[in-house]
PDB file of C-alpha atoms in Angstrom:
ATOM      1  CA  SER V   1       4.077  -8.155  -1.035  1.00 28.00           C
ATOM      2  CA  ARG V   2       0.534  -9.127  -1.899  1.00 32.00           C
ATOM      3  CA  LEU V   3      -2.724  -8.118  -2.249  1.00 35.00           C
ATOM      4  CA  ALA V   4      -5.116  -8.884   0.382  1.00 36.00           C
ATOM      5  CA  SER V   5      -8.457  -8.345   1.925  1.00 39.00           C
ATOM      6  CA  SER V   6     -10.535  -8.195   4.802  1.00 38.00           C
ATOM      7  CA  CYS V   7     -14.319  -7.175   5.908  1.00 41.00           C
ATOM      8  CA  GLY V   8     -16.545  -7.012   8.396  1.00 39.00           C
ATOM      9  CA  CYS V   9     -20.238  -6.946   8.409  1.00 37.00           C
ATOM     10  CA  PRO V  10     -21.909  -5.416  11.840  1.00 35.00           C
ATOM     11  CA  ALA V  11     -25.909  -5.386  12.278  1.00 31.00           C
ATOM     12  CA  ASP V  12     -26.498  -2.370   9.590  1.00 32.00           C
ATOM     13  CA  ASP V  13     -24.957  -4.570   6.678  1.00 32.00           C
ATOM     14  CA  LEU V  14     -21.774  -2.326   6.278  1.00 36.00           C
ATOM     15  CA  LEU V  15     -19.172  -4.198   3.946  1.00 37.00           C
ATOM     16  CA  LEU V  16     -15.893  -3.001   4.417  1.00 40.00           C
ATOM     17  CA  LEU V  17     -13.762  -3.708   1.767  1.00 40.00           C
ATOM     18  CA  THR V  18      -9.742  -3.604   1.965  1.00 39.00           C
ATOM     19  CA  ILE V  19      -7.390  -3.451  -0.830  1.00 36.00           C
ATOM     20  CA  GLN V  20      -4.047  -3.690   0.942  1.00 37.00           C
ATOM     21  CA  HIS V  21      -0.342  -3.896  -0.252  1.00 36.00           C
ATOM     22  CA  HIS V  22       1.972  -5.385   2.558  1.00 39.00           C
ATOM     23  CA  TYR V  23       5.379  -3.750   3.605  1.00 39.00           C
ATOM     24  CA  ASN V  24       7.424  -3.367   6.134  1.00 44.00           C
ATOM     25  CA  ARG V  25       6.239  -0.792   7.937  1.00 41.00           C
ATOM     26  CA  SER V  26       8.465   1.856  10.345  1.00 44.00           C
ATOM     27  CA  ASP V  27       8.140   4.908  11.847  1.00 41.00           C
ATOM     28  CA  THR V  28      10.630   6.950   9.459  1.00 37.00           C
ATOM     29  CA  LYS V  29       9.221  10.419   8.023  1.00 44.00           C
ATOM     30  CA  GLU V  30      10.746  10.173   4.768  1.00 42.00           C
ATOM     31  CA  MET V  31       7.742  10.003   2.268  1.00 43.00           C
ATOM     32  CA  ASN V  32       8.967   7.374   0.016  1.00 47.00           C
ATOM     33  CA  ASN V  33      11.201   5.021   2.218  1.00 49.00           C
ATOM     34  CA  SER V  34      10.092   1.482   0.902  1.00 51.00           C
ATOM     35  CA  SER V  35       9.321   0.746   4.933  1.00 56.00           C
ATOM     36  CA  ASN V  36       6.637   3.259   4.856  1.00 70.00           C
ATOM     37  CA  TYR V  37       2.864   2.754   3.915  1.00 75.00           C
ATOM     38  CA  PHE V  38       0.290   5.006   2.911  1.00 76.00           C
ATOM     39  CA  GLU V  39      -3.403   4.576   3.382  1.00 79.00           C
ATOM     40  CA  VAL V  40      -6.156   5.986   1.726  1.00 79.00           C
ATOM     41  CA  ASN V  41     -10.341   5.383   2.723  1.00 83.00           C
ATOM     42  CA  LEU V  42     -12.584   5.807   0.000  1.00 88.00           C
ATOM     43  CA  ALA V  43     -16.286   5.793   0.718  1.00 89.00           C
ATOM     44  CA  LYS V  44     -19.056   7.217  -1.375  1.00 91.00           C
ATOM     45  CA  ALA V  45     -22.911   7.600  -0.490  1.00 92.00           C
ATOM     46  CA  ASP V  46     -23.573   5.327  -4.019  1.00 93.00           C
ATOM     47  CA  PHE V  47     -20.601   2.944  -3.078  1.00 94.00           C
ATOM     48  CA  LYS V  48     -24.147   0.665  -2.292  1.00 95.00           C
ATOM     49  CA  PHE V  49     -26.064  -2.065  -3.463  1.00 96.00           C
ATOM     50  CA  ASN V  50     -29.573  -3.653  -2.437  1.00 97.00           C
ATOM     51  CA  ALA V  51     -29.850  -7.504  -3.151  1.00 98.00           C
ATOM     52  CA  ALA V  52     -31.625 -10.328  -1.584  1.00 98.00           C
ATOM     53  CA  HIS V  53     -30.063 -13.832  -0.828  1.00 97.00           C
ATOM     54  CA  PHE V  54     -30.319 -16.718   1.566  1.00 97.00           C
ATOM     55  CA  VAL V  55     -27.457 -18.693   3.044  1.00 98.00           C
ATOM     56  CA  ALA V  56     -27.572 -22.358   2.527  1.00 97.00           C
ATOM     57  CA  PHE V  57     -25.274 -25.193   3.603  1.00 97.00           C
ATOM     58  CA  GLU V  58     -26.013 -28.926   4.879  1.00 96.00           C
ATOM     59  CA  ASN V  59     -28.451 -28.670   7.393  1.00 97.00           C
ATOM     60  CA  PHE V  60     -29.125 -25.466   7.346  1.00 97.00           C
ATOM     61  CA  ARG V  61     -31.313 -22.823   4.800  1.00 97.00           C
ATOM     62  CA  GLU V  62     -32.190 -19.095   5.765  1.00 97.00           C
ATOM     63  CA  ARG V  63     -35.154 -17.807   4.585  1.00 97.00           C
ATOM     64  CA  LEU V  64     -34.948 -15.403   1.801  1.00 97.00           C
ATOM     65  CA  HIS V  65     -34.387 -12.044   2.988  1.00 97.00           C
ATOM     66  CA  GLY V  66     -32.846  -8.675   1.637  1.00 97.00           C
ATOM     67  CA  HIS V  67     -29.975  -6.299   2.527  1.00 96.00           C
ATOM     68  CA  ASN V  68     -28.853  -2.664   1.969  1.00 96.00           C
ATOM     69  CA  TYR V  69     -25.172  -2.995   1.488  1.00 95.00           C
ATOM     70  CA  ARG V  70     -22.495  -0.301   1.507  1.00 93.00           C
ATOM     71  CA  VAL V  71     -19.051  -0.401   0.297  1.00 93.00           C
ATOM     72  CA  SER V  72     -16.200   1.352   1.134  1.00 90.00           C
ATOM     73  CA  VAL V  73     -12.374   0.561  -0.526  1.00 90.00           C
ATOM     74  CA  LYS V  74      -9.174   0.741   1.798  1.00 85.00           C
ATOM     75  CA  LEU V  75      -5.909   1.324  -0.277  1.00 82.00           C
ATOM     76  CA  ILE V  76      -2.535   0.918   1.263  1.00 81.00           C
ATOM     77  CA  GLY V  77       0.407   1.632  -0.605  1.00 80.00           C
ATOM     78  CA  SER V  78       4.101   1.834  -0.567  1.00 79.00           C
ATOM     79  CA  ARG V  79       4.665   5.563  -2.216  1.00 79.00           C
ATOM     80  CA  ILE V  80       2.875   8.503  -3.319  1.00 79.00           C
ATOM     81  CA  ARG V  81       3.672   8.547  -7.150  1.00 82.00           C
ATOM     82  CA  SER V  82       5.166  11.631  -9.106  1.00 86.00           C
ATOM     83  CA  ASP V  83       1.467  12.867  -9.855  1.00 85.00           C
ATOM     84  CA  GLY V  84       0.673  13.309  -6.241  1.00 82.00           C
ATOM     85  CA  TYR V  85      -1.532  10.368  -5.512  1.00 82.00           C
ATOM     86  CA  LEU V  86      -1.373   6.747  -4.089  1.00 82.00           C
ATOM     87  CA  ILE V  87      -3.829   6.130  -6.509  1.00 84.00           C
ATOM     88  CA  ASP V  88      -6.474   8.428  -8.693  1.00 86.00           C
ATOM     89  CA  PHE V  89      -9.693   8.306  -6.473  1.00 87.00           C
ATOM     90  CA  GLY V  90     -11.495   8.542 -10.011  1.00 90.00           C
ATOM     91  CA  ASP V  91     -10.484   5.074 -11.344  1.00 92.00           C
ATOM     92  CA  VAL V  92     -11.296   3.191  -7.824  1.00 93.00           C
ATOM     93  CA  LYS V  93     -14.744   5.301  -7.786  1.00 94.00           C
ATOM     94  CA  LYS V  94     -15.748   4.439 -11.508  1.00 96.00           C
ATOM     95  CA  VAL V  95     -14.609   0.713 -10.920  1.00 96.00           C
ATOM     96  CA  THR V  96     -16.767   0.617  -7.626  1.00 96.00           C
ATOM     97  CA  ARG V  97     -19.845   2.096  -8.989  1.00 97.00           C
ATOM     98  CA  LYS V  98     -19.973  -0.302 -11.769  1.00 97.00           C
ATOM     99  CA  ILE V  99     -19.489  -3.333  -9.789  1.00 97.00           C
ATOM    100  CA  CYS V 100     -22.495  -2.275  -7.352  1.00 97.00           C
ATOM    101  CA  LYS V 101     -24.673  -1.050 -10.122  1.00 97.00           C
ATOM    102  CA  GLY V 102     -24.158  -4.824 -11.602  1.00 97.00           C
ATOM    103  CA  ILE V 103     -25.716  -6.286  -8.545  1.00 98.00           C
ATOM    104  CA  ASN V 104     -28.216  -3.889  -7.193  1.00 98.00           C
ATOM    105  CA  GLU V 105     -31.465  -4.891  -6.972  1.00 98.00           C
ATOM    106  CA  ARG V 106     -30.687  -8.552  -7.731  1.00 98.00           C
ATOM    107  CA  ILE V 107     -30.832 -11.906  -5.932  1.00 98.00           C
ATOM    108  CA  LEU V 108     -27.483 -13.238  -5.212  1.00 98.00           C
ATOM    109  CA  ILE V 109     -27.130 -16.885  -6.604  1.00 98.00           C
ATOM    110  CA  PRO V 110     -23.903 -18.732  -5.443  1.00 98.00           C
ATOM    111  CA  THR V 111     -22.931 -20.692  -8.367  1.00 98.00           C
ATOM    112  CA  LEU V 112     -20.569 -22.830  -6.566  1.00 98.00           C
ATOM    113  CA  SER V 113     -23.131 -24.060  -3.936  1.00 98.00           C
ATOM    114  CA  ASP V 114     -23.250 -27.770  -3.085  1.00 97.00           C
ATOM    115  CA  VAL V 115     -26.872 -27.674  -1.852  1.00 98.00           C
ATOM    116  CA  ILE V 116     -28.409 -25.583  -4.435  1.00 98.00           C
ATOM    117  CA  ASP V 117     -29.151 -26.334  -7.752  1.00 97.00           C
ATOM    118  CA  PHE V 118     -30.844 -24.044 -10.298  1.00 94.00           C
ATOM    119  CA  VAL V 119     -32.110 -24.953 -13.995  1.00 97.00           C
ATOM    120  CA  TYR V 120     -32.865 -22.207 -16.629  1.00 96.00           C
ATOM    121  CA  LYS V 121     -35.962 -22.125 -18.119  1.00 97.00           C
ATOM    122  CA  GLU V 122     -37.019 -21.513 -21.637  1.00 97.00           C
ATOM    123  CA  ASP V 123     -39.426 -18.669 -20.573  1.00 98.00           C
ATOM    124  CA  GLY V 124     -36.469 -16.623 -18.886  1.00 97.00           C
ATOM    125  CA  SER V 125     -37.001 -17.904 -15.671  1.00 98.00           C
ATOM    126  CA  LEU V 126     -34.602 -19.685 -13.508  1.00 98.00           C
ATOM    127  CA  GLU V 127     -35.842 -22.413 -11.074  1.00 98.00           C
ATOM    128  CA  LEU V 128     -33.787 -23.021  -8.132  1.00 97.00           C
ATOM    129  CA  THR V 129     -33.919 -25.977  -5.235  1.00 98.00           C
ATOM    130  CA  CYS V 130     -32.145 -25.986  -1.995  1.00 98.00           C
ATOM    131  CA  HIS V 131     -31.731 -29.553  -0.969  1.00 97.00           C
ATOM    132  CA  VAL V 132     -31.722 -28.635   2.284  1.00 97.00           C
ATOM    133  CA  ASP V 133     -35.375 -28.627   2.728  1.00 97.00           C
ATOM    134  CA  ASP V 134     -36.190 -29.250  -1.078  1.00 97.00           C
ATOM    135  CA  SER V 135     -37.544 -25.602  -1.205  1.00 97.00           C
ATOM    136  CA  LYS V 136     -38.264 -24.520  -4.635  1.00 98.00           C
ATOM    137  CA  PHE V 137     -37.967 -20.765  -6.025  1.00 98.00           C
ATOM    138  CA  VAL V 138     -38.601 -19.528  -9.549  1.00 98.00           C
ATOM    139  CA  PHE V 139     -36.930 -16.167 -10.242  1.00 98.00           C
ATOM    140  CA  PRO V 140     -36.591 -13.791 -13.641  1.00 98.00           C
ATOM    141  CA  GLN V 141     -33.305 -14.708 -14.990  1.00 98.00           C
ATOM    142  CA  ASP V 142     -32.738 -11.043 -14.986  1.00 97.00           C
ATOM    143  CA  ASP V 143     -33.266 -10.265 -11.795  1.00 98.00           C
ATOM    144  CA  CYS V 144     -30.458 -12.605 -10.669  1.00 98.00           C
ATOM    145  CA  ALA V 145     -26.848 -12.025 -10.156  1.00 98.00           C
ATOM    146  CA  PHE V 146     -24.856 -15.280 -10.814  1.00 98.00           C
ATOM    147  CA  LEU V 147     -21.625 -15.039  -8.266  1.00 98.00           C
ATOM    148  CA  PRO V 148     -18.554 -17.725  -8.372  1.00 98.00           C
ATOM    149  CA  LEU V 149     -19.371 -18.114  -4.752  1.00 97.00           C
ATOM    150  CA  LYS V 150     -19.823 -21.334  -2.475  1.00 98.00           C
ATOM    151  CA  HIS V 151     -22.431 -19.149  -0.349  1.00 97.00           C
ATOM    152  CA  SER V 152     -24.003 -15.408  -0.255  1.00 96.00           C
ATOM    153  CA  THR V 153     -22.097 -14.546   2.814  1.00 96.00           C
ATOM    154  CA  ALA V 154     -20.769 -11.055   3.446  1.00 94.00           C
ATOM    155  CA  GLU V 155     -17.562 -12.506   3.889  1.00 94.00           C
ATOM    156  CA  GLU V 156     -17.764 -14.311   0.401  1.00 96.00           C
ATOM    157  CA  LEU V 157     -19.396 -11.223  -1.234  1.00 95.00           C
ATOM    158  CA  CYS V 158     -16.014  -9.087   0.432  1.00 92.00           C
ATOM    159  CA  VAL V 159     -13.959 -11.461  -1.604  1.00 93.00           C
ATOM    160  CA  TYR V 160     -15.800 -11.049  -4.572  1.00 96.00           C
ATOM    161  CA  LEU V 161     -15.837  -7.435  -4.763  1.00 95.00           C
ATOM    162  CA  TRP V 162     -12.407  -7.116  -4.033  1.00 92.00           C
ATOM    163  CA  GLY V 163     -11.411  -9.515  -6.902  1.00 94.00           C
ATOM    164  CA  GLN V 164     -13.641  -7.615  -8.936  1.00 96.00           C
ATOM    165  CA  ILE V 165     -12.241  -4.476  -8.054  1.00 94.00           C
ATOM    166  CA  VAL V 166      -8.428  -5.396  -8.523  1.00 92.00           C
ATOM    167  CA  SER V 167      -9.535  -7.258 -11.826  1.00 94.00           C
ATOM    168  CA  ASN V 168     -11.299  -4.100 -13.029  1.00 95.00           C
ATOM    169  CA  LEU V 169      -7.831  -1.834 -11.912  1.00 93.00           C
ATOM    170  CA  GLY V 170      -5.672  -4.723 -13.355  1.00 90.00           C
ATOM    171  CA  VAL V 171      -2.768  -5.915 -11.313  1.00 86.00           C
ATOM    172  CA  PRO V 172       0.015  -4.479 -13.313  1.00 84.00           C
ATOM    173  CA  PHE V 173      -1.800  -0.963 -12.893  1.00 83.00           C
ATOM    174  CA  LEU V 174      -2.165  -1.617  -9.321  1.00 82.00           C
ATOM    175  CA  ARG V 175       1.433  -2.642  -8.606  1.00 81.00           C
ATOM    176  CA  GLY V 176       2.772  -0.092 -10.802  1.00 79.00           C
ATOM    177  CA  ARG V 177       1.362   2.628  -8.589  1.00 77.00           C
ATOM    178  CA  GLY V 178       3.006   0.927  -5.383  1.00 69.00           C
TER     179      GLY V 178
END
């Protein structure tokens, strides 16, 4: 078994986050048979963040722009535990809200980019240079979310958010839940 993620980003900036635990699937009706799986979708109005970004790679740079992102979490597990839960929604909601709050109203800075360099200034600003077209930006550091991404695309954001949710909940906890 493994944890996996997938996401899609249609025109309205819906960021669909999936946390998935794979099992052999069958049509048996026994609740806790190991070949069954259980799926829970969790979406709340406050699972959202607003952020500015631009995507840049060799020979291409988007203009700086923003999105209103919505996050939903899909959980799939092998069994319903004795407490009646696949997982306690309260735990997932708390973690997801915390992660969204941390990047809300920020400029997303992909720290692993091979075409963007940035310098922290003593005055608390960040000077960012995109080598595709030598454009320069200056932002207050407090307005930036420094993310370990190569690009600030919806797909890489999905992987980042998935990793943050799993990390905050804890892999041993998730595996223990099945």
